[in-house]
Coordinates of C-alpha atoms in Angstrom, one line a residue:
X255 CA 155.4 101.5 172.7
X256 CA 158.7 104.1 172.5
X257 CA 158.9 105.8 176.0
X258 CA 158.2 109.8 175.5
X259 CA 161.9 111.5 176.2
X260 CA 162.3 115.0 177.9
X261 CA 165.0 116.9 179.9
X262 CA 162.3 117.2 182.7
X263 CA 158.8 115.8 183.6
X264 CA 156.5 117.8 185.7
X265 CA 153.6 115.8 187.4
X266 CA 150.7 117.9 188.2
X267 CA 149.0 120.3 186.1
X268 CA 147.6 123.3 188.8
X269 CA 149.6 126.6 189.1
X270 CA 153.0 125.9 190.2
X271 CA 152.9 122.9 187.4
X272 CA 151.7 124.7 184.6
X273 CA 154.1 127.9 186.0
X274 CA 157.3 125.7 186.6
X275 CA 156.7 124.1 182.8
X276 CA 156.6 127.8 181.2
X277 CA 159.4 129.2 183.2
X278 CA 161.3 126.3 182.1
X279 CA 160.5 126.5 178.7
X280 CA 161.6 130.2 179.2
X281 CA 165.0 128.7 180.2
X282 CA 165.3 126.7 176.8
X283 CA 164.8 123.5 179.0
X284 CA 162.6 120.3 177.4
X285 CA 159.6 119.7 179.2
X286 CA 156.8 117.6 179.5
X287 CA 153.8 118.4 181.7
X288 CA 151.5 115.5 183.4
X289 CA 148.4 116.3 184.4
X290 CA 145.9 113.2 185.8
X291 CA 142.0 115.2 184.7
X292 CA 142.3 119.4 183.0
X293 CA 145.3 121.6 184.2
X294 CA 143.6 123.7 186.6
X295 CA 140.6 121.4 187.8
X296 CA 141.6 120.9 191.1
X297 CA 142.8 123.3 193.7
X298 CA 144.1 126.1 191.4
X299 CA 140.5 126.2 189.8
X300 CA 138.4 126.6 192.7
X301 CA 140.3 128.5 195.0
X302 CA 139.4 132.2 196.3
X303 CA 141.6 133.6 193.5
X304 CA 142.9 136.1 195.9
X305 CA 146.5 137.6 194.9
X306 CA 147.7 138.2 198.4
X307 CA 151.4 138.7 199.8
X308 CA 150.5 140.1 203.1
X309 CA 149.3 137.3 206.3
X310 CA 152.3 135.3 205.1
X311 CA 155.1 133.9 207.1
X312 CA 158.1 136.6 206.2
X313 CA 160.2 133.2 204.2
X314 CA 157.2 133.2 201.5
X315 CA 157.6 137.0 201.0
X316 CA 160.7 136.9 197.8
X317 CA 158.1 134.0 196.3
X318 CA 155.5 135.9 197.0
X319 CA 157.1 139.1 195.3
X320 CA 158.7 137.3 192.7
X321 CA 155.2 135.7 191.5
X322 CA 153.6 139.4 191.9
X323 CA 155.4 140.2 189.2
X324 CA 154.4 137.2 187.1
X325 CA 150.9 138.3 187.7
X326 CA 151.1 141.6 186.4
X327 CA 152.9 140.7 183.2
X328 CA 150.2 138.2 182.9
X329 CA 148.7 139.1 179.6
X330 CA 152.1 140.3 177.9
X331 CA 153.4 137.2 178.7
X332 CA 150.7 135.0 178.5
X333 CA 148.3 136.6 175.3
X334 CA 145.3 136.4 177.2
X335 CA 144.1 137.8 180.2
X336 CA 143.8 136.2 183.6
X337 CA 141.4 138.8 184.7
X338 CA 143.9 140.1 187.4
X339 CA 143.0 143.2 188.8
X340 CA 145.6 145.4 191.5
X341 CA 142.7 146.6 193.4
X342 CA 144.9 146.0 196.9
X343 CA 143.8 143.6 199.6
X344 CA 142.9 144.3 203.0
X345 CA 143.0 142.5 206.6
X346 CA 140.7 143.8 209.0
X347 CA 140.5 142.6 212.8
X348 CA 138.2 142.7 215.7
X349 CA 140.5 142.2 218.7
X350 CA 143.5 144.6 220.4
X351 CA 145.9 141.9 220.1
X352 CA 145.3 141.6 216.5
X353 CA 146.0 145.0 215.8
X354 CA 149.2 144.9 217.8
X355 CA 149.9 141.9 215.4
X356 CA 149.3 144.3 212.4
X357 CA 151.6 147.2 213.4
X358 CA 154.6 144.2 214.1
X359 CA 153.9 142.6 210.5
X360 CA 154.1 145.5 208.8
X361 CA 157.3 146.7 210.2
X362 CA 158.8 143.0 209.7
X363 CA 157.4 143.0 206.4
X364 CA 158.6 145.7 204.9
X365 CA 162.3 144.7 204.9
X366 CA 161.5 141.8 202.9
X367 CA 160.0 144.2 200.4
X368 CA 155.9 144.5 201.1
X369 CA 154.8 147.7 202.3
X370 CA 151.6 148.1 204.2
X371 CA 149.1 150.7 205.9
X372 CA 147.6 150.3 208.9
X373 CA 144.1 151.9 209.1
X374 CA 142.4 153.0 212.8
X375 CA 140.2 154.9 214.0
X376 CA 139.2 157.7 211.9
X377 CA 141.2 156.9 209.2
X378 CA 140.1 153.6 209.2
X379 CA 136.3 155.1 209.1
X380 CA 136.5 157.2 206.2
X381 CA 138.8 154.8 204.4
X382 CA 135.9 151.7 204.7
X383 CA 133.0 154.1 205.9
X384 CA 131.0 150.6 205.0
X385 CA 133.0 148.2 207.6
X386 CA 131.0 147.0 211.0
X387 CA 131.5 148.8 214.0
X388 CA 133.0 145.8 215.4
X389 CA 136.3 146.6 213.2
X390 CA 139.3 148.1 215.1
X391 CA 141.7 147.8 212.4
X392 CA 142.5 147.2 208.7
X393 CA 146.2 146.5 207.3
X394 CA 146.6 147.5 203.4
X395 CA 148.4 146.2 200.7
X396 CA 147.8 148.5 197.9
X397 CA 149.8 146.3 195.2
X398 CA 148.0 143.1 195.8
X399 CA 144.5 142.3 194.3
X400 CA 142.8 139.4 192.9
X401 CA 142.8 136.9 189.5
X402 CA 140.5 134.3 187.9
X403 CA 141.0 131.0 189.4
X404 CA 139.5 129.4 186.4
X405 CA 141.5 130.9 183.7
X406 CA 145.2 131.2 185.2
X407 CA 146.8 127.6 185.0
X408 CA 145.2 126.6 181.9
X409 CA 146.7 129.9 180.4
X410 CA 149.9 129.1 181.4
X411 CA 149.6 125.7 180.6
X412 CA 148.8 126.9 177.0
X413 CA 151.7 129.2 177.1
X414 CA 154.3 126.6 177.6
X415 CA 153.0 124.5 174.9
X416 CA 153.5 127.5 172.7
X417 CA 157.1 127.9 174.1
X418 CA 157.6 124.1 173.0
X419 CA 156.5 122.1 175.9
X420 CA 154.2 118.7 175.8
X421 CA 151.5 118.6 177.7
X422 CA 149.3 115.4 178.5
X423 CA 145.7 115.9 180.0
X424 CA 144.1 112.8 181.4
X425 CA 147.2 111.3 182.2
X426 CA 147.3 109.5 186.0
X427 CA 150.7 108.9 187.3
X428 CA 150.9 105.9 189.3
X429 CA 154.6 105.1 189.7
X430 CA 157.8 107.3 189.7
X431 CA 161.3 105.7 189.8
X432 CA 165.1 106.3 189.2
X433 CA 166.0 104.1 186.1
X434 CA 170.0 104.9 185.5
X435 CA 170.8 108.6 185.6
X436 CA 167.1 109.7 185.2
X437 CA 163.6 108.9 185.9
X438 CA 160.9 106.6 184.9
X439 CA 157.6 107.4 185.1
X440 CA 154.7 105.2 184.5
X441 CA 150.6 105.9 184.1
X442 CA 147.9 104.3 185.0
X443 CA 147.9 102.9 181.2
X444 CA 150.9 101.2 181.3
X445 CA 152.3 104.1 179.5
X446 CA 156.1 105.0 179.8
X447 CA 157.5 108.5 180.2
X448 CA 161.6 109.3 180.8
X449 CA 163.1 112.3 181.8
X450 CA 166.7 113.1 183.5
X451 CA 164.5 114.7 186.4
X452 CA 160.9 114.7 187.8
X453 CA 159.1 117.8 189.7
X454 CA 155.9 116.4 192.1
X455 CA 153.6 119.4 192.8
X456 CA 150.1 117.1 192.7
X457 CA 148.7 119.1 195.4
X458 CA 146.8 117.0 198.0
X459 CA 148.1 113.5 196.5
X460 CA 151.7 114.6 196.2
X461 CA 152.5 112.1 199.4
X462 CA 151.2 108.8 197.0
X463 CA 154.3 109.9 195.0
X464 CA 156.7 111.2 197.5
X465 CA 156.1 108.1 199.8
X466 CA 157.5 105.8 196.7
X467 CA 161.1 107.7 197.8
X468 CA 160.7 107.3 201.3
X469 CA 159.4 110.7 202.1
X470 CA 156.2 110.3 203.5
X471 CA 154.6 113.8 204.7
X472 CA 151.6 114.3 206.9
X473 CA 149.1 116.0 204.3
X474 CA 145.8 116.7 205.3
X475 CA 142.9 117.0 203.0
X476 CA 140.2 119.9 203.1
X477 CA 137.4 121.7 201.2
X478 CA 137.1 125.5 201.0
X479 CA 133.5 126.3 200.9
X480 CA 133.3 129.2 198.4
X481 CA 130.3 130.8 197.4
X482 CA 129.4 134.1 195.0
X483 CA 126.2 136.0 195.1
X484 CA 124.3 138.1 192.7
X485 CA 125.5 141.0 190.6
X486 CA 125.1 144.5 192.6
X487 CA 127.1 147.3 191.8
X488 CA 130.5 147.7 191.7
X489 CA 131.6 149.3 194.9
X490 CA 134.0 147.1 197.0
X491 CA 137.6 147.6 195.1
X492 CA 140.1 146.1 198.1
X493 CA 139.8 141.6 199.0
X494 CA 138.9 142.2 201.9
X495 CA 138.9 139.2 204.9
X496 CA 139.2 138.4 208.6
X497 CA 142.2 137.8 210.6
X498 CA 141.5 136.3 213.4
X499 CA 142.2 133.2 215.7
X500 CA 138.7 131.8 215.6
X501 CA 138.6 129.6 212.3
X502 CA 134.4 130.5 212.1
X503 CA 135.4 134.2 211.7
X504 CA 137.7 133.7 208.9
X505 CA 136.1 134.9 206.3
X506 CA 136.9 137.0 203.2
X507 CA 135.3 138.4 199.9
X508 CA 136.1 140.2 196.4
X509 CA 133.8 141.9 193.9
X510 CA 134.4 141.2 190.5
X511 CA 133.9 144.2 187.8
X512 CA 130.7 142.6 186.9
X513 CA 129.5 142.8 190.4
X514 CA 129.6 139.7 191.7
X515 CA 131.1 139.0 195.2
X516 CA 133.0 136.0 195.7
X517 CA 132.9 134.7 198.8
X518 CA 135.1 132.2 201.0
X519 CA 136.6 131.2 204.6
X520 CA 134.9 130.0 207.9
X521 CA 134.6 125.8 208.7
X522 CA 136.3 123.7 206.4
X523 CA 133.9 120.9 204.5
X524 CA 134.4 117.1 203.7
X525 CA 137.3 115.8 201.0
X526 CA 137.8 113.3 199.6
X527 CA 141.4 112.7 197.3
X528 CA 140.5 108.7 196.1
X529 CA 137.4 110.4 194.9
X530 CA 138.7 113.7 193.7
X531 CA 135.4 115.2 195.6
X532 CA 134.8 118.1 198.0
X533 CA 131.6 119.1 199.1
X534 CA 129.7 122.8 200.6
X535 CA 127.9 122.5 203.8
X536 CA 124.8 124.3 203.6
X537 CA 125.5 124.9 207.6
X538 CA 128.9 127.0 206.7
X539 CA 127.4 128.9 203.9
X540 CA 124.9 130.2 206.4
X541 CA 127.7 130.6 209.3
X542 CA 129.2 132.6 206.6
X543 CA 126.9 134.9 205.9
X544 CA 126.4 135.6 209.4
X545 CA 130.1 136.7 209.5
X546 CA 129.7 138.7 206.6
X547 CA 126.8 140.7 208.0
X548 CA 129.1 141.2 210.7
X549 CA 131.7 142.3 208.7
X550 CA 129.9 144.6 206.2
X551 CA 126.3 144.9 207.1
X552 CA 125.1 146.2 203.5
X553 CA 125.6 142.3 202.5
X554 CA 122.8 141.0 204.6
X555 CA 120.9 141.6 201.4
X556 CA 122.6 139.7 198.9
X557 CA 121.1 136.5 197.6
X558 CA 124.2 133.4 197.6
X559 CA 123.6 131.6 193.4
X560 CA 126.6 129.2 193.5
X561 CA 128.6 127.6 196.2
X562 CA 131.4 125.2 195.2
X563 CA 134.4 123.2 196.8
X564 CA 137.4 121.5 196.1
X565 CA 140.5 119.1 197.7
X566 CA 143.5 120.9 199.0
X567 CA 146.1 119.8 200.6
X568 CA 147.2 121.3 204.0
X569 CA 150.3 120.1 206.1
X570 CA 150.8 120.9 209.7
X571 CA 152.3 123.9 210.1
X572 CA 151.0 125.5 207.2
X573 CA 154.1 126.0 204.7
X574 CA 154.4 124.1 201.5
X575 CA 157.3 121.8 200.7
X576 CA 159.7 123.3 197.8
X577 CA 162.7 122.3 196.4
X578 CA 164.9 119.3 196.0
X579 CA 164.4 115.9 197.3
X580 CA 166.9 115.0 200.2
X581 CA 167.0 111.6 198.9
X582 CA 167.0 111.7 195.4
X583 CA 169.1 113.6 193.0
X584 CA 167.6 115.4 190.4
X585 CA 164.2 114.9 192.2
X586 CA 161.7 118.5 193.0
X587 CA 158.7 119.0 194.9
X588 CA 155.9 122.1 194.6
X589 CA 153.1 121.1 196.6
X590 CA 151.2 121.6 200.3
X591 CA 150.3 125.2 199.9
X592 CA 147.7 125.0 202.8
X593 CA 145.1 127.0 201.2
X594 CA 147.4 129.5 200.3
X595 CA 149.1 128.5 197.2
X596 CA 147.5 130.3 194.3
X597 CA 149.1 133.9 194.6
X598 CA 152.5 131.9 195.3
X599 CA 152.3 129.5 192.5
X600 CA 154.1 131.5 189.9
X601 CA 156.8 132.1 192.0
X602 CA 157.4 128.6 193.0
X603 CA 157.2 127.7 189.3
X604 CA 159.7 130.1 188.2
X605 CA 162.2 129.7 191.3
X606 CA 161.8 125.8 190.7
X607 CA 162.8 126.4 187.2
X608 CA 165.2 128.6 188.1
X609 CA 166.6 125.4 190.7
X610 CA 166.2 122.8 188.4
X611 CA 168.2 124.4 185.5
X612 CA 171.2 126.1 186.7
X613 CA 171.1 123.8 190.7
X614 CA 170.9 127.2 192.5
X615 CA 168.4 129.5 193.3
X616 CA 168.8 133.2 195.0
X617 CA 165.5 132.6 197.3
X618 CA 166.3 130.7 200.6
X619 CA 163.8 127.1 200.2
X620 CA 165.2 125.8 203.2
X621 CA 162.1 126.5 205.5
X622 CA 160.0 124.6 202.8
X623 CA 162.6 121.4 203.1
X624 CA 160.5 118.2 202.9
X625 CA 163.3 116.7 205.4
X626 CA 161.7 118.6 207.5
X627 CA 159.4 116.0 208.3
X628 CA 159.5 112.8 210.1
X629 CA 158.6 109.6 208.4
X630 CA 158.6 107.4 211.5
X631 CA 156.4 109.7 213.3
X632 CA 154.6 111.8 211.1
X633 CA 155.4 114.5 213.0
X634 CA 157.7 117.7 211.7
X635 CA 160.3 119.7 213.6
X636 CA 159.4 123.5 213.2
X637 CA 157.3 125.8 214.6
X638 CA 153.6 127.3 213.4
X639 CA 154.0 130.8 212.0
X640 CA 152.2 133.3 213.8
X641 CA 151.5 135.1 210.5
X642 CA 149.6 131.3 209.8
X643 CA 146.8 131.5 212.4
X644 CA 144.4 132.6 209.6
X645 CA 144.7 131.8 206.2
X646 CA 142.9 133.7 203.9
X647 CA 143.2 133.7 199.9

């Protein structure tokens, strides 16, 4: 069987796959797109779907206002809509220290180009007259907002197709390798695919193909137990979550237009990445809705309909590895978004392409270096963002 011929293959069909293949495509660049099950089944499917810039460390902010953009030319760009709505998103806090947190982000953050308001007091009161008394402050960002989890990387996926790329569901990489100038790529059907260079963003498996050039990273897998409850009215416009140092306080929610709250954070549950499985703990739904009482009492009420799960991919101090191999020309990565990774994605996919097409880029990657990490030990030199200490969507 002929071996299937393109400028560039990209393995891994989720948001920054599907993002990276239309960018390029943009670019004029030949591309063909691997994904092992359904772009968007894993991660980028059953996240939180929260479109959020502020809580992260300052280096993701130009990818995080690059892919903003993205987002809202969605449906131009795109012909259907993603169902992303600017409704802002909001941080709240319980503690002093927190809010002295808030008032140092926001300064730091707005020279790289996110501006915030930080609510106390009255202010705070009659801006979120629903928020528990426990609440001492809530930091704004009235450009951010939320998207469907479920709809995004299959859209984009279809747009590159459109733009001329291939793309191949049900395809499981098993083996990458430099044949001559370029790359050979091999399923777990024996099937052959060339291309003169390769771009890994698999999400929680992305070490099984990194390791194959000697760069090994210490990814950790978890499950984010999401739930949504019944339709009420339509009332709570802003995300809204938790910042906090205490991982069972870490919770956040959106309402949909239908009325629908999403729900998410707290204890992570069990994953599994030879089994593609994650699972809910009926223990952290119920340790979430406690937090939610806490956090807007009107929800005792609601009844929970769904929960759901999914495997992400986490690395130690909770930035992602982008950018070039240090190994292997012509070699990218996308992947280890922490939890984090689907309000990002677009901009990793179009500064990737952006890399991989003209070798430069004018957003600094080297924070997201995989030779950042150790192979011998596992270990990373670096240090844990403060702005990391709660993740929320």
């Amino acid at each position: 069987m002929k071996p299937l011929e393109s400028d560039v293959i990209v393995i891994g069909g989720g948001i920054v796959g599907t993002t990276t293949a239309f960018f390029l495509r943009r670019r004029g660049v030949s591309v063909r797109l691997l994904e092992r099950g359904l772009t968007g089944q894993q991660a980028s499917g059953v996240n939180f779907g929260g479109i959020r810039r502020q809580g992260r460390a300052l280096e993701q902010l130009p990818l995080a206002n690059r892919a903003l953009e993205t987002w809202r030319r969605a449906v131009e760009w795109l012909g259907e809509d993603v169902e992303f709505i600017a409704s802002g998103h909001t941080r709240v806090c319980y503690r002093e220290q927190d809010v002295d947190h808030f008032l140092r982000y926001a300064q730091d953050a707005r020279a790289c180009g996110l501006d915030l308001q930080v609510l106390q007091g009255v202010a705070l009161r009659e801006r979120f007259p629903f928020l528990g008394r426990e609440v001492l402050a809530a930091s704004v960002s009235p450009m951010d907002g939320h998207a469907n989890p479920r709809l995004a990387a299959p859209a984009f996926g279809r747009a590159a197709v459109r733009l001329g790329a291939e793309l191949h569901e049900n395809v499981e990489v098993v083996r990458v390798e430099q044949e001559g100038a370029g790359f050979r790529v091999e399923d777990k059907s024996g099937r052959v695919y060339r291309g003169a260079q390769v771009v890994v963003c698999t999400g929680a498996w992305s070490s099984r193909l990194s390791a194959q050039f000697g760069e090994p990273v210490p990814l950790e897998t978890r499950g984010p137990q999401m739930a949504v409850t019944e339709p009420v009215p339509y009332v709570f416009r802003s995300s809204m979550g938790v910042f906090t140092s205490n991982k069972h306080e870490s919770v956040y929610f959106r309402q949909i237009p239908r009325g629908n709250l999403i729900l998410g954070g707290g204890a992570h549950g069990p994953s599994n990445i030879d089994t593609c499985r994650a699972g809910v703990l009926p223990i952290n739904t119920v340790r979430q809705m406690a937090q939610f009482r806490r956090l807007v009492p009107s929800l005792a009420p609601l009844h929970v309909i769904r929960t759901w799960s999914g495997v992400e991919g986490y690395l130690p101090d909770a930035e992602p590895v982008i950018g070039p191999s240090e190994k292997v020309a012509g070699l990218f990565y996308g992947f280890g978004f922490s939890g984090s990774g689907f309000q990002i994605g677009p901009g990793v996919g179009e500064t990737l392409a952006e890399l991989i097409s003209t070798g430069n880029t004018s957003i600094a990657l080297d924070t997201f270096s995989i030779g950042r990490f150790d192979e011998r030990t596992e270990t990373f030199s670096g240090v844990v963002p403060e702005a990391s200490r709660s993740q929320m969507r």
